[in-house]
GROMACS .gro file of C-alpha atoms in nm:
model
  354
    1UNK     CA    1   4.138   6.608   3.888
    2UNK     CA    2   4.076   6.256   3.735
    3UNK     CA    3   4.433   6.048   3.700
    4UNK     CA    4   4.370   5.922   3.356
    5UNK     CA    5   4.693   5.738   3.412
    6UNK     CA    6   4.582   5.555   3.666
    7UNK     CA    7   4.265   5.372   3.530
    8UNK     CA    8   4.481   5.354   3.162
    9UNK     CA    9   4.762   5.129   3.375
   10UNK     CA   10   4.458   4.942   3.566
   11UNK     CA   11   4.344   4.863   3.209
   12UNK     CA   12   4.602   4.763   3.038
   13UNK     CA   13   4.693   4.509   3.364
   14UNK     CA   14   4.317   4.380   3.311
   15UNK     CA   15   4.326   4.346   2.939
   16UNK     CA   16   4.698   4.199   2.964
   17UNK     CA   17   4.495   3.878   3.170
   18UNK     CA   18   4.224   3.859   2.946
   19UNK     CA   19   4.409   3.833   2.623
   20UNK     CA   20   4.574   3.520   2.779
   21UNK     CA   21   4.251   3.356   2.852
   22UNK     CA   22   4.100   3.209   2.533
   23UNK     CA   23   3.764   3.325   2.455
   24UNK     CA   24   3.629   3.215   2.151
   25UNK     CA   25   3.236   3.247   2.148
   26UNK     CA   26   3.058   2.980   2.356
   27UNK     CA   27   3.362   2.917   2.512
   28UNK     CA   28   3.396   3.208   2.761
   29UNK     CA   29   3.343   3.038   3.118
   30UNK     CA   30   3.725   3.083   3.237
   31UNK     CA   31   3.774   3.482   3.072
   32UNK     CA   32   3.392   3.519   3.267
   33UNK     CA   33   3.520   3.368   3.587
   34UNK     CA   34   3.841   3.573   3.582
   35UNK     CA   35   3.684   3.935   3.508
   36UNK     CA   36   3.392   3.820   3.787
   37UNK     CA   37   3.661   3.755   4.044
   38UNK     CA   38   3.845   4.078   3.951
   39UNK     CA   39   3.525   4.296   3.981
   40UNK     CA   40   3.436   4.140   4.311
   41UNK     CA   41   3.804   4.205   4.404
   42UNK     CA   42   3.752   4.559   4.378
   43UNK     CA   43   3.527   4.556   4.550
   44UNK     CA   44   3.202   4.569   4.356
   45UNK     CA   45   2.924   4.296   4.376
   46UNK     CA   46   2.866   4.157   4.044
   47UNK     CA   47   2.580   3.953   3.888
   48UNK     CA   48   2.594   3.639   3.681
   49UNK     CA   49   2.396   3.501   3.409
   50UNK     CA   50   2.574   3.223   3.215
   51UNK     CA   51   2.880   3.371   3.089
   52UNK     CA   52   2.802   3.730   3.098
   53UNK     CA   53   2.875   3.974   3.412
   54UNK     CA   54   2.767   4.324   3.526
   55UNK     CA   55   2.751   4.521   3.795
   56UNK     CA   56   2.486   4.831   3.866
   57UNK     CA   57   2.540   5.113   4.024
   58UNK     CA   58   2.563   5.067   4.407
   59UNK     CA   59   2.349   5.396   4.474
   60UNK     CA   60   2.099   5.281   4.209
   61UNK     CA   61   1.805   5.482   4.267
   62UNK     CA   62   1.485   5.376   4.022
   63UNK     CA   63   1.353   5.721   4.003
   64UNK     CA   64   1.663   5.796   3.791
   65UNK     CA   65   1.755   5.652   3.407
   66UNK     CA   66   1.986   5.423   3.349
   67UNK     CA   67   2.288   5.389   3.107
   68UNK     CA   68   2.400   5.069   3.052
   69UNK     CA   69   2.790   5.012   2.942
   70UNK     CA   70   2.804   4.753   2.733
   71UNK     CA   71   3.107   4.559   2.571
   72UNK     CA   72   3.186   4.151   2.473
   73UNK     CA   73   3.453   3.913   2.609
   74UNK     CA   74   3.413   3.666   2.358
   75UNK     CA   75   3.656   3.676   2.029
   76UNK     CA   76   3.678   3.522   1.688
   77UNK     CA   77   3.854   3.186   1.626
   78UNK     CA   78   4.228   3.279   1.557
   79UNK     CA   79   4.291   3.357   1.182
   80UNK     CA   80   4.566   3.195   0.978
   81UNK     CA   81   4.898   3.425   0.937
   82UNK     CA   82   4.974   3.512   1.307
   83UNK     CA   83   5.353   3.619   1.356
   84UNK     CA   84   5.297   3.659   1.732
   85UNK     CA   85   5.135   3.441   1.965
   86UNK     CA   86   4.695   3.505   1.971
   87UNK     CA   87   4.709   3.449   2.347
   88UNK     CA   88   4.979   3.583   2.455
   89UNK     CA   89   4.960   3.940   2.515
   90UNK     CA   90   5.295   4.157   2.425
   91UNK     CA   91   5.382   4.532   2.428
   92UNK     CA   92   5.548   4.654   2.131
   93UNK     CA   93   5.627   5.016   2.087
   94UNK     CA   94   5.313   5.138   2.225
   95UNK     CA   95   5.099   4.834   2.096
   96UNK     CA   96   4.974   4.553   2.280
   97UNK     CA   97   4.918   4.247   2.098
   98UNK     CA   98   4.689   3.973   2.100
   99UNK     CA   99   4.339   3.815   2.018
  100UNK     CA  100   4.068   4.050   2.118
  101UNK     CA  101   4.255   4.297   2.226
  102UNK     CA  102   4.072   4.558   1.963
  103UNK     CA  103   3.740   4.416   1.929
  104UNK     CA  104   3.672   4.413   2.195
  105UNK     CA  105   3.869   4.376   2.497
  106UNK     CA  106   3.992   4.744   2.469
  107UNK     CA  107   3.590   4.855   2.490
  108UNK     CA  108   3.562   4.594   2.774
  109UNK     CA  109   3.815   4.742   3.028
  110UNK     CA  110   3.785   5.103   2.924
  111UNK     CA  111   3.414   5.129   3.001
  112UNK     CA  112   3.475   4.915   3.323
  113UNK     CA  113   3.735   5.202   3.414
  114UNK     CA  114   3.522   5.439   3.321
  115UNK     CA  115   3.202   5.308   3.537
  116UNK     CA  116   3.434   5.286   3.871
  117UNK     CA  117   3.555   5.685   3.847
  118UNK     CA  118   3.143   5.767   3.716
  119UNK     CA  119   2.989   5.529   3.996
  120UNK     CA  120   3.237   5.697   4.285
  121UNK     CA  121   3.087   6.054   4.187
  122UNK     CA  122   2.691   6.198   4.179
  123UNK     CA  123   2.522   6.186   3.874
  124UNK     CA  124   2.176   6.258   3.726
  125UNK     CA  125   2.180   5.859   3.642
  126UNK     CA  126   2.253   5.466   3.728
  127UNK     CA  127   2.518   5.333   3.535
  128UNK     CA  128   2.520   4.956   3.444
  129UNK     CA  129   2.823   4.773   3.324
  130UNK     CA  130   2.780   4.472   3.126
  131UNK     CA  131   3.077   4.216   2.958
  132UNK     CA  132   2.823   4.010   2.768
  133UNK     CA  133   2.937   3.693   2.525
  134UNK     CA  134   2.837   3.535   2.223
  135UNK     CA  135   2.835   3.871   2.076
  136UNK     CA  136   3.053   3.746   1.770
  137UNK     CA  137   2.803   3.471   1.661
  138UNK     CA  138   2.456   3.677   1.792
  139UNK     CA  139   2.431   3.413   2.022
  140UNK     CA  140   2.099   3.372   2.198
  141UNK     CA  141   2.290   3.293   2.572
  142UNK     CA  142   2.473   3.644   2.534
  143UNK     CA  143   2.327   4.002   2.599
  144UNK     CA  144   1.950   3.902   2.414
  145UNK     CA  145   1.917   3.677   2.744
  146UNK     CA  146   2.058   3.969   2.998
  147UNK     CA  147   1.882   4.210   2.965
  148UNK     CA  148   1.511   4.085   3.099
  149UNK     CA  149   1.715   4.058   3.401
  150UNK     CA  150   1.804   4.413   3.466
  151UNK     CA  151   1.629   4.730   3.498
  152UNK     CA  152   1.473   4.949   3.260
  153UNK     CA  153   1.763   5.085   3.029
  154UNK     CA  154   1.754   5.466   2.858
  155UNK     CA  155   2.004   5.475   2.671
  156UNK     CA  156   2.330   5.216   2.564
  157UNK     CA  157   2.705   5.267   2.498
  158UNK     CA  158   2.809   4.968   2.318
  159UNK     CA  159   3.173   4.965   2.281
  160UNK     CA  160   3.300   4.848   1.955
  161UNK     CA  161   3.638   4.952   1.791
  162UNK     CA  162   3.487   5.311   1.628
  163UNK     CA  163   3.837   5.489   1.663
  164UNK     CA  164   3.609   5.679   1.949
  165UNK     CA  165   3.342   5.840   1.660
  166UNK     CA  166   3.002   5.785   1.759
  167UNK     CA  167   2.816   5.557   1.524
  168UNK     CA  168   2.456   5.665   1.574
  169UNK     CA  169   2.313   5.444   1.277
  170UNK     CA  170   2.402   5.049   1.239
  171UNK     CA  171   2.313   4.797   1.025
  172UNK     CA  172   2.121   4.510   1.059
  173UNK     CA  173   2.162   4.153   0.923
  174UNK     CA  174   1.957   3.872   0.787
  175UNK     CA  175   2.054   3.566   0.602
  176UNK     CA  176   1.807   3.406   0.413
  177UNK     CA  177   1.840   3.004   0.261
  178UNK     CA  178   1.675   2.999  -0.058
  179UNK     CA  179   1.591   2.695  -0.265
  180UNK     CA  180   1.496   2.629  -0.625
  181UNK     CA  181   1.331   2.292  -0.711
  182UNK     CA  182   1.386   2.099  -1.048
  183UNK     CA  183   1.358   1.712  -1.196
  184UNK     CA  184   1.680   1.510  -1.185
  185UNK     CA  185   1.806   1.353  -1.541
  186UNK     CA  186   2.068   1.233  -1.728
  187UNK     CA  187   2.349   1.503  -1.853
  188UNK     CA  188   2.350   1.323  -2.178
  189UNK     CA  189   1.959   1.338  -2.299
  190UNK     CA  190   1.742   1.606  -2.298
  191UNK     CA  191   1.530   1.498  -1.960
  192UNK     CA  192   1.463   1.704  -1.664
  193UNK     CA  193   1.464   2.019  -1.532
  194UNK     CA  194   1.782   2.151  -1.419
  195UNK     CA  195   1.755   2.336  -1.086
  196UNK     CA  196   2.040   2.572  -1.144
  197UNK     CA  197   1.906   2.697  -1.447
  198UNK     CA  198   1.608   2.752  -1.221
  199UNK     CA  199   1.749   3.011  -0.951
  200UNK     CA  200   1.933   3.166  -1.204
  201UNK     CA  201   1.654   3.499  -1.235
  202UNK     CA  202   1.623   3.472  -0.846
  203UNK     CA  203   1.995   3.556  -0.825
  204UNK     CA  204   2.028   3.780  -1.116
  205UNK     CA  205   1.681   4.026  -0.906
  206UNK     CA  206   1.888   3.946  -0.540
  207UNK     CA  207   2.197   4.145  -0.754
  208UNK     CA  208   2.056   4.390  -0.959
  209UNK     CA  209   1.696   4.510  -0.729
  210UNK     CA  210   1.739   4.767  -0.527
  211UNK     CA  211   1.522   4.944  -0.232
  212UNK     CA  212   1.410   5.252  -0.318
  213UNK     CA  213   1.441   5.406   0.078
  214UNK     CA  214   1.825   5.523   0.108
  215UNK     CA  215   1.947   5.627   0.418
  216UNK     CA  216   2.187   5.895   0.450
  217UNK     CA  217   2.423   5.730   0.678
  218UNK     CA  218   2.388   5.383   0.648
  219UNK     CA  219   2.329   5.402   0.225
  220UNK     CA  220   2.074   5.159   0.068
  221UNK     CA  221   1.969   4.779   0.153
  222UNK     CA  222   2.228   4.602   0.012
  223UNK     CA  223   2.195   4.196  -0.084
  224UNK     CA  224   2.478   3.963  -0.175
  225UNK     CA  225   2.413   3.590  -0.307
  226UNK     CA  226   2.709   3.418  -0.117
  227UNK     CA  227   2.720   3.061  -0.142
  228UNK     CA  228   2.544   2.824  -0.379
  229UNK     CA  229   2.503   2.466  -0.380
  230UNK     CA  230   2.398   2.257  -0.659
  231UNK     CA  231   2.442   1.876  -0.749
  232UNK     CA  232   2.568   1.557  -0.675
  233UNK     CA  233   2.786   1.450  -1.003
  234UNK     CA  234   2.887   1.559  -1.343
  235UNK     CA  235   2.631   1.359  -1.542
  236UNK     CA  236   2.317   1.421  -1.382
  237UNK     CA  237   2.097   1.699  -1.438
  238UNK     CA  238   2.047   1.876  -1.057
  239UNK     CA  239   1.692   1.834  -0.848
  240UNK     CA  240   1.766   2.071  -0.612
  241UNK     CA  241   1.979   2.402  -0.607
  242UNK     CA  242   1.995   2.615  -0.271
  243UNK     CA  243   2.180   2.986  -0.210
  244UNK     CA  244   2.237   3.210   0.063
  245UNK     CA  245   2.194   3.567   0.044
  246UNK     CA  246   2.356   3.804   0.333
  247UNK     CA  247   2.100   4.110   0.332
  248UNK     CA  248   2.213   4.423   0.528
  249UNK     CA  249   1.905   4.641   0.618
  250UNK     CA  250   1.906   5.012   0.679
  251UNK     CA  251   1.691   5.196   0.955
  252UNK     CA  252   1.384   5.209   0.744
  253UNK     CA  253   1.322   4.887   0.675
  254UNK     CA  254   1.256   4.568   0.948
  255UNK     CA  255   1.388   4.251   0.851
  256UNK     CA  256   0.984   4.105   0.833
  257UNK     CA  257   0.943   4.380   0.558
  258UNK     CA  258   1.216   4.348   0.369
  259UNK     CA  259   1.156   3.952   0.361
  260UNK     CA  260   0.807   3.999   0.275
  261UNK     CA  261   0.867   4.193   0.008
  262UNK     CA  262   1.153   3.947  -0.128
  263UNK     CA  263   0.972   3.673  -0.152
  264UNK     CA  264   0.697   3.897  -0.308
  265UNK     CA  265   0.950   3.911  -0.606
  266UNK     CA  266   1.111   3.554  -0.645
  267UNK     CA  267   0.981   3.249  -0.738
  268UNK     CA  268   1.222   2.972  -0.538
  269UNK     CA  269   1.139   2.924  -0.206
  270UNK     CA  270   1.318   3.145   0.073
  271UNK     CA  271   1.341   3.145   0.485
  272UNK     CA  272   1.509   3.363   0.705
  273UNK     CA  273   1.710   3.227   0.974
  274UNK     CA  274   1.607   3.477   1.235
  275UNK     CA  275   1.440   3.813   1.211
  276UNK     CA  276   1.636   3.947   1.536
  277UNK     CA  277   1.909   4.123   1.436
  278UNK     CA  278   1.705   4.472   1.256
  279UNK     CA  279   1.897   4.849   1.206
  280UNK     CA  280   1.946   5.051   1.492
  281UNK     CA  281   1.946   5.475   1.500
  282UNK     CA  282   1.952   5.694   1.765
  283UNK     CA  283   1.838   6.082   1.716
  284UNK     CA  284   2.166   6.334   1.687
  285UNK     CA  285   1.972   6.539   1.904
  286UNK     CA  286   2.007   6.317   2.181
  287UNK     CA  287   2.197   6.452   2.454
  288UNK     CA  288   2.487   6.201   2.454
  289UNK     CA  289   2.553   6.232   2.088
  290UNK     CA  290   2.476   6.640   2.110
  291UNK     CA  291   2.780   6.613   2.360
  292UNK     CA  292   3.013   6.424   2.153
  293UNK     CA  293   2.931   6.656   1.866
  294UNK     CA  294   3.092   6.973   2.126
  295UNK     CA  295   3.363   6.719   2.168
  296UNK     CA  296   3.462   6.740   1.786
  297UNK     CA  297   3.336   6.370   1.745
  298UNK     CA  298   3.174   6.289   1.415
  299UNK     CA  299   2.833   6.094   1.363
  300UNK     CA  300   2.837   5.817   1.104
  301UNK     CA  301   2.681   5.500   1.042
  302UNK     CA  302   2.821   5.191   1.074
  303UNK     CA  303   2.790   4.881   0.825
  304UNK     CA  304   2.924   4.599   1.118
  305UNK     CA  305   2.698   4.422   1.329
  306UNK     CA  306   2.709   4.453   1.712
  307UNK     CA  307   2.484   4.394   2.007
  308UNK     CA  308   2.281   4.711   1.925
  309UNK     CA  309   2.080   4.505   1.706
  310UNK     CA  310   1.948   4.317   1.971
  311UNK     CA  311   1.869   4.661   2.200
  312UNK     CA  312   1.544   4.782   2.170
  313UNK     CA  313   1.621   5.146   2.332
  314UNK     CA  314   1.878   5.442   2.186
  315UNK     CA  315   2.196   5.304   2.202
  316UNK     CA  316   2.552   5.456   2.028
  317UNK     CA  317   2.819   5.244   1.934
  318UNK     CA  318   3.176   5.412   2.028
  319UNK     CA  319   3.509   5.263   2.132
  320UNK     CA  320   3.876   5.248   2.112
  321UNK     CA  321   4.093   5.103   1.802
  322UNK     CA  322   3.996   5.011   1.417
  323UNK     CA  323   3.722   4.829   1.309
  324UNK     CA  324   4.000   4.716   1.018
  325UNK     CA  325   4.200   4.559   1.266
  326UNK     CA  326   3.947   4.305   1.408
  327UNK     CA  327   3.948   3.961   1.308
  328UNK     CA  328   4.320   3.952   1.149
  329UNK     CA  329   4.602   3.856   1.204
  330UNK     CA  330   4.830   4.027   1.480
  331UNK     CA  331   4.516   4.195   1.600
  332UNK     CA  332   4.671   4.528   1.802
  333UNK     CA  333   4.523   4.790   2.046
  334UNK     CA  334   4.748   5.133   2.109
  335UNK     CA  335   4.773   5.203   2.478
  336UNK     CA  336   4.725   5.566   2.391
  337UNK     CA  337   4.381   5.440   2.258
  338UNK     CA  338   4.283   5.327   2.548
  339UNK     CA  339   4.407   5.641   2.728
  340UNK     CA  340   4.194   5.841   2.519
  341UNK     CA  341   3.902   5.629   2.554
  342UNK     CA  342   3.887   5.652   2.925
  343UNK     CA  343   3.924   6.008   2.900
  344UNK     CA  344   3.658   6.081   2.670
  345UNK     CA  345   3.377   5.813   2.801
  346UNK     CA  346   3.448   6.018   3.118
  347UNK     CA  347   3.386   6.339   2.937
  348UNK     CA  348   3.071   6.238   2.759
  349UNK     CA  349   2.889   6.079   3.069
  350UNK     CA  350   2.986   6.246   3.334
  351UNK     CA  351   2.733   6.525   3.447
  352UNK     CA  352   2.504   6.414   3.154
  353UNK     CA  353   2.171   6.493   3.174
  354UNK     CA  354   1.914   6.280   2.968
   0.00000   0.00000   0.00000
């Protein structure tokens, strides 16, 4: 008989300390040391790569898969319109306040939980857990440099606040700078060529276009223009005009091929700040999401970004709280989420076969 209530309380203690350590990306080292120190206290050797800390399965046997448990430490800056304190944790009728409590410090110490009970018991696998940073800003020090250093993964469970659904589709993101090139002139004469009046048709086919591959769960490609920049004064006609376009991809498109296929279409010049962040699936007949399906879970795809765009094996994004509550104010994870999420990582990994 597993005592839920025992890894929920050894939790909530864990996530209580890591609330109060501030944790904003890039600036993880103390919430890294602590959880390193509390790992090792329990007895479990850890290893260390900048700011991000796992631990692997003490029996790990390479003849066997391996799952890798994967959650981030690091949190958003604090948002304007806190009532309570960001960094001070604080129970309130069955809520626990504070910065990263639901994205994604409740994912952190619920898979942790759930790797010592898996890890103390035979199964058909190696488990690896990994608290990874720079998650928030897809920083290049967080989980993209990890995971060369650790063996062979099968399959991921990346734990983001999903209310405990599986999200077997994700999104992937790229942002693309865009600039349109005119001549500079006087406002008051008819001379040069105004740049704005330049982009205008780029921006009008960024909002109107659409790709004609759809995806059931994670819908169609969608493109927003979301800043543009354009002049220097009232009274002189604009050289240069440049816009940024957020582009979400779905599963059957790469970022390369959507981009080559943009600038195919537009006439300003365009470049992508990184290609790494594509669309991630994993196959519903896959055992783990087969099993969450005879758990009553329900499939979807998700339109956030996580660290599954930066896995290049199956992976399933599931974890405790609302993906509404993350990045406001007041930010809030129920205990009896936690609970629950213990419970049911338990129940979907242990005795899995893959």
């Amino acid at each position: 008989m597993i005592d839920i209530g025992y890894y929920t309380s050894e939790a909530i203690t864990l996530l209580h300390s890591l609330i109060g350590i501030p944790s904003i990306s890039r600036e993880e080292e103390a919430a890294a040391d602590f959880l390193q120190n509390y790992i090792e206290a329990s007895g479990i050797m850890t290893g260390r790569s900048g700011n991000n800390i796992w631990c692997i399965s003490p029996m790990f046997d390479i003849h066997k898969p391996t799952i890798l448990l994967n959650s981030h430490i690091d949190t958003v800056k604090p948002v304007n319109g806190w009532r309570k304190h960001p960094f001070t944790p604080k129970n309130e009728n069955g809520k626990l306040y504070g910065l990263g409590s639901n994205d994604a410090g409740a994912s952190v110490v619920s898979l942790f939980q759930a790797y010592r009970y898996l890890t103390s018991t035979q199964q058909a696998y190696n488990l690896i857990f990994l608290a990874s940073c720079e998650e928030e800003v897809s920083g290049k020090n967080g989980i993209e440099s990890v995971l060369p250093q650790l063996p062979p993964i099968t399959l991921g469970v990346v734990g983001e606040p999903t209310e405990m659904q599986p999200a077997v589709a994700e999104k992937g993101l790229m942002v693309l700078d865009v600039t349109g090139h005119g001549k500079a002139g006087h406002a008051a004469r008819n001379e040069g060529v105004n740049a704005i009046y330049q982009v205008l048709p780029d921006i009008e086919w960024f909002r109107t276009y659409r790709f004609p591959q759809e995806s059931p769960l994670l819908g169609p490609v969608k493109m927003s223009v979301t800043q543009v920049n354009a002049g220097t004064q009232h009274n002189v006609v604009p050289d240069v005009c440049t816009f940024v376009v957020d582009i979400r991809s779905n599963e059957f498109y790469s970022n390369e091929e959507l981009f080559n296929a943009i600038t195919s279409h537009i006439s300003c010049e365009a470049k992508a700040r990184s290609f790494r962040l594509n669309s991630s699936r994993i196959d519903t007949d896959h055992p783990f999401v087969k099993r969450a399906i005879e758990l009553g879970k329900v499939p979807f795809g998700s339109p956030t970004l996580s660290d599954q765009a930066l896995m290049k094996f199956p992976s399933v994004k599931i974890g405790p709280g609302k993906s509404s509550r993350s990045h406001t104010a007041d930010e809030y994870i129920l205990v009896s989420e936690i609970e629950e999420a213990i419970a049911t990582y338990i129940q979907l990994l242990d005795g899995l076969v893959l």
